[in-house]
Amino acid sequence: MREANETLILDAAEQVFAGAGFGGATMAAIAEAAALPKANLHYYFGNKRTLYRAVLARLLDDWLVPVQGITPEADPRTALETYIRDKMRIAFARPQASRVFANEVLHGAPEISDMLATTLNPLVREKAAVIDGWIAQGRMRAVDSTYLFFTIWAATQTYADFAVQVQAVLGVGVLDAAQQHRATRHVLDMVLRGCGLP
């Protein structure tokens, strides 16, 4: 029951924070979106700042799970393809969460700078070293392994953070399954070819 309620609250909080930002969001609005008493939010998360950090931490965790497949013994093409597919899937499934994260970063990451420094930084360094190892072994083309992650993040998260722009250019209200597949294939093609992994 606890886990289900926490998930319900986090899902509602993603929506409210994405629309109103941290400053404009209220616990009352999140409680209404979750269809739970406001007291439940305070019971599980204490206050708005703790809930906001939990929303961001959950997304960061979800983004980082797929990167664990980048290991020295993995096939470079398979590992990168799996990572990109998972990032695209999350972008399409949970665009509001990505927008909360983007808004936080655009404001200087005041609430999650510690997470970026202690979680994201060492993980990217570790996985960039794996990619450097693949390059040294001749298993893929030489690329800047750290900047490769920036490229993947930009190419995948744009379908969440700038969905309105994408939809306007394509002339659609929402990307259907075929358009999502087309977008995913395009990102895969650009990144994998750039890495010499056709």
CSV table of C-alpha atoms in Angstrom, one decimal:
chain,number,residue,atom,x,y,z
A,1,MET,CA,0.0,0.0,0.0
A,2,ARG,CA,2.8,2.4,0.9
A,3,GLU,CA,4.6,1.8,-2.4
A,4,ALA,CA,1.4,2.3,-4.4
A,5,ASN,CA,0.6,5.5,-2.6
A,6,GLU,CA,4.1,6.9,-3.1
A,7,THR,CA,4.0,6.1,-6.8
A,8,LEU,CA,0.6,7.7,-7.1
A,9,ILE,CA,1.9,10.9,-5.4
A,10,LEU,CA,5.1,11.0,-7.4
A,11,ASP,CA,3.1,10.6,-10.7
A,12,ALA,CA,0.8,13.4,-9.7
A,13,ALA,CA,3.7,15.6,-8.6
A,14,GLU,CA,5.5,15.1,-11.9
A,15,GLN,CA,2.4,16.6,-13.6
A,16,VAL,CA,2.0,19.5,-11.3
A,17,PHE,CA,5.7,20.4,-11.1
A,18,ALA,CA,5.9,20.2,-14.9
A,19,GLY,CA,3.1,22.6,-15.3
A,20,ALA,CA,3.7,25.1,-12.4
A,21,GLY,CA,7.4,24.7,-11.6
A,22,PHE,CA,8.7,24.3,-8.1
A,23,GLY,CA,7.6,27.8,-7.0
A,24,GLY,CA,4.1,27.6,-8.4
A,25,ALA,CA,3.3,24.0,-7.3
A,26,THR,CA,1.4,23.5,-4.1
A,27,MET,CA,1.0,20.4,-2.0
A,28,ALA,CA,-2.8,21.0,-2.3
A,29,ALA,CA,-2.6,20.9,-6.1
A,30,ILE,CA,-0.6,17.7,-6.0
A,31,ALA,CA,-3.0,16.1,-3.5
A,32,GLU,CA,-5.9,17.0,-5.8
A,33,ALA,CA,-4.1,15.5,-8.8
A,34,ALA,CA,-3.4,12.3,-6.8
A,35,ALA,CA,-6.9,12.2,-5.4
A,36,LEU,CA,-5.5,11.8,-1.9
A,37,PRO,CA,-5.8,13.9,1.2
A,38,LYS,CA,-3.0,16.5,1.6
A,39,ALA,CA,-2.1,14.8,4.9
A,40,ASN,CA,-1.0,11.7,2.9
A,41,LEU,CA,1.6,13.8,1.0
A,42,HIS,CA,3.1,15.1,4.2
A,43,TYR,CA,3.0,11.7,5.8
A,44,TYR,CA,5.0,10.1,2.9
A,45,PHE,CA,7.2,13.0,1.9
A,46,GLY,CA,7.2,15.6,4.6
A,47,ASN,CA,7.2,18.8,2.5
A,48,LYS,CA,7.2,20.1,-1.0
A,49,ARG,CA,11.0,20.3,-1.3
A,50,THR,CA,11.4,16.6,-0.3
A,51,LEU,CA,8.7,15.6,-2.7
A,52,TYR,CA,10.3,17.6,-5.5
A,53,ARG,CA,13.7,16.0,-4.9
A,54,ALA,CA,12.0,12.6,-4.9
A,55,VAL,CA,10.5,13.3,-8.3
A,56,LEU,CA,13.9,14.3,-9.7
A,57,ALA,CA,15.7,11.4,-8.0
A,58,ARG,CA,13.2,8.9,-9.4
A,59,LEU,CA,13.7,10.1,-13.0
A,60,LEU,CA,17.5,10.2,-12.7
A,61,ASP,CA,17.4,6.7,-11.4
A,62,ASP,CA,15.2,5.6,-14.3
A,63,TRP,CA,17.5,7.3,-16.7
A,64,LEU,CA,20.6,5.7,-15.2
A,65,VAL,CA,19.4,2.1,-15.0
A,66,PRO,CA,19.8,1.5,-18.8
A,67,VAL,CA,23.3,2.9,-18.8
A,68,GLN,CA,24.4,-0.1,-16.6
A,69,GLY,CA,24.5,-2.2,-19.8
A,70,ILE,CA,27.6,-0.3,-21.0
A,71,THR,CA,30.2,-2.7,-19.7
A,72,PRO,CA,33.6,-3.7,-21.0
A,73,GLU,CA,32.4,-7.1,-22.1
A,74,ALA,CA,29.3,-5.9,-23.8
A,75,ASP,CA,28.9,-5.5,-27.5
A,76,PRO,CA,29.2,-1.7,-28.2
A,77,ARG,CA,26.4,-1.6,-30.7
A,78,THR,CA,23.9,-3.6,-28.6
A,79,ALA,CA,24.7,-1.7,-25.4
A,80,LEU,CA,24.4,1.8,-27.0
A,81,GLU,CA,21.3,0.8,-29.0
A,82,THR,CA,19.6,-0.5,-25.8
A,83,TYR,CA,20.5,2.6,-23.9
A,84,ILE,CA,19.1,4.9,-26.6
A,85,ARG,CA,15.9,2.9,-27.0
A,86,ASP,CA,15.3,3.0,-23.2
A,87,LYS,CA,16.0,6.8,-23.1
A,88,MET,CA,13.5,7.3,-26.0
A,89,ARG,CA,10.9,5.1,-24.4
A,90,ILE,CA,11.1,7.1,-21.2
A,91,ALA,CA,10.9,10.4,-23.1
A,92,PHE,CA,7.7,9.3,-24.8
A,93,ALA,CA,6.2,7.6,-21.7
A,94,ARG,CA,7.0,10.3,-19.1
A,95,PRO,CA,7.6,13.6,-20.8
A,96,GLN,CA,6.4,15.6,-17.8
A,97,ALA,CA,9.1,14.1,-15.6
A,98,SER,CA,11.8,15.1,-18.2
A,99,ARG,CA,10.4,18.7,-18.3
A,100,VAL,CA,10.7,18.9,-14.5
A,101,PHE,CA,14.3,17.9,-14.7
A,102,ALA,CA,15.0,20.3,-17.6
A,103,ASN,CA,13.4,23.2,-15.8
A,104,GLU,CA,15.5,22.4,-12.7
A,105,VAL,CA,18.7,22.3,-14.7
A,106,LEU,CA,17.8,25.6,-16.6
A,107,HIS,CA,17.5,27.2,-13.2
A,108,GLY,CA,21.0,26.2,-12.2
A,109,ALA,CA,20.0,22.9,-10.5
A,110,PRO,CA,19.6,24.4,-7.0
A,111,GLU,CA,17.9,21.3,-5.7
A,112,ILE,CA,19.9,18.5,-7.3
A,113,SER,CA,23.4,19.9,-7.8
A,114,ASP,CA,24.5,17.3,-5.2
A,115,MET,CA,22.9,14.5,-7.1
A,116,LEU,CA,24.6,15.6,-10.3
A,117,ALA,CA,27.9,15.7,-8.6
A,118,THR,CA,27.7,12.5,-6.5
A,119,THR,CA,25.7,10.3,-8.8
A,120,LEU,CA,25.8,11.4,-12.4
A,121,ASN,CA,29.4,12.6,-12.6
A,122,PRO,CA,31.1,9.4,-11.4
A,123,LEU,CA,28.7,7.2,-13.4
A,124,VAL,CA,29.4,9.1,-16.6
A,125,ARG,CA,33.2,8.9,-16.0
A,126,GLU,CA,32.9,5.2,-15.4
A,127,LYS,CA,30.9,4.5,-18.6
A,128,ALA,CA,33.0,6.9,-20.7
A,129,ALA,CA,36.0,4.9,-19.6
A,130,VAL,CA,34.3,1.7,-20.9
A,131,ILE,CA,33.7,3.4,-24.2
A,132,ASP,CA,37.3,4.5,-24.4
A,133,GLY,CA,38.2,0.9,-23.8
A,134,TRP,CA,36.0,-0.2,-26.8
A,135,ILE,CA,37.7,2.5,-28.9
A,136,ALA,CA,41.2,1.4,-27.9
A,137,GLN,CA,40.3,-2.2,-28.8
A,138,GLY,CA,39.1,-1.1,-32.2
A,139,ARG,CA,35.5,-2.1,-31.5
A,140,MET,CA,34.1,1.3,-32.5
A,141,ARG,CA,35.2,4.6,-34.1
A,142,ALA,CA,37.1,7.1,-32.0
A,143,VAL,CA,34.6,9.6,-30.5
A,144,ASP,CA,34.7,11.8,-27.4
A,145,SER,CA,33.1,9.4,-25.0
A,146,THR,CA,31.9,12.0,-22.5
A,147,TYR,CA,30.4,14.2,-25.1
A,148,LEU,CA,28.7,11.2,-26.6
A,149,PHE,CA,26.5,11.1,-23.6
A,150,PHE,CA,25.6,14.8,-24.0
A,151,THR,CA,24.6,14.1,-27.6
A,152,ILE,CA,22.5,11.1,-26.6
A,153,TRP,CA,20.8,13.0,-23.8
A,154,ALA,CA,20.0,16.0,-26.1
A,155,ALA,CA,18.8,13.8,-29.0
A,156,THR,CA,16.5,11.7,-26.8
A,157,GLN,CA,15.2,14.2,-24.3
A,158,THR,CA,14.2,16.7,-26.9
A,159,TYR,CA,11.1,14.5,-27.7
A,160,ALA,CA,10.0,15.2,-24.1
A,161,ASP,CA,11.3,18.7,-23.3
A,162,PHE,CA,10.4,20.2,-26.7
A,163,ALA,CA,7.5,18.0,-27.7
A,164,VAL,CA,5.3,21.0,-28.5
A,165,GLN,CA,7.9,22.1,-31.1
A,166,VAL,CA,8.2,18.6,-32.6
A,167,GLN,CA,4.5,18.3,-32.8
A,168,ALA,CA,4.1,21.7,-34.4
A,169,VAL,CA,6.7,20.9,-37.1
A,170,LEU,CA,5.1,17.5,-37.8
A,171,GLY,CA,1.6,19.0,-37.7
A,172,VAL,CA,0.3,16.5,-35.1
A,173,GLY,CA,-1.2,16.7,-31.6
A,174,VAL,CA,0.8,13.8,-30.3
A,175,LEU,CA,3.4,11.5,-31.8
A,176,ASP,CA,1.8,8.1,-32.5
A,177,ALA,CA,3.6,4.7,-32.4
A,178,ALA,CA,4.8,5.0,-36.0
A,179,GLN,CA,6.2,8.5,-35.4
A,180,GLN,CA,7.9,7.4,-32.2
A,181,HIS,CA,9.4,4.5,-34.0
A,182,ARG,CA,10.6,6.8,-36.8
A,183,ALA,CA,12.2,9.2,-34.2
A,184,THR,CA,13.9,6.3,-32.4
A,185,ARG,CA,15.3,4.9,-35.6
A,186,HIS,CA,16.6,8.3,-36.6
A,187,VAL,CA,18.4,8.8,-33.3
A,188,LEU,CA,19.9,5.3,-33.4
A,189,ASP,CA,21.0,5.8,-37.0
A,190,MET,CA,22.8,9.1,-36.3
A,191,VAL,CA,24.5,8.0,-33.1
A,192,LEU,CA,25.5,4.5,-34.2
A,193,ARG,CA,26.8,5.6,-37.6
A,194,GLY,CA,28.7,8.3,-35.9
A,195,CYS,CA,30.3,5.7,-33.7
A,196,GLY,CA,31.1,3.5,-36.7
A,197,LEU,CA,28.5,0.9,-35.6
A,198,PRO,CA,26.2,0.5,-38.6
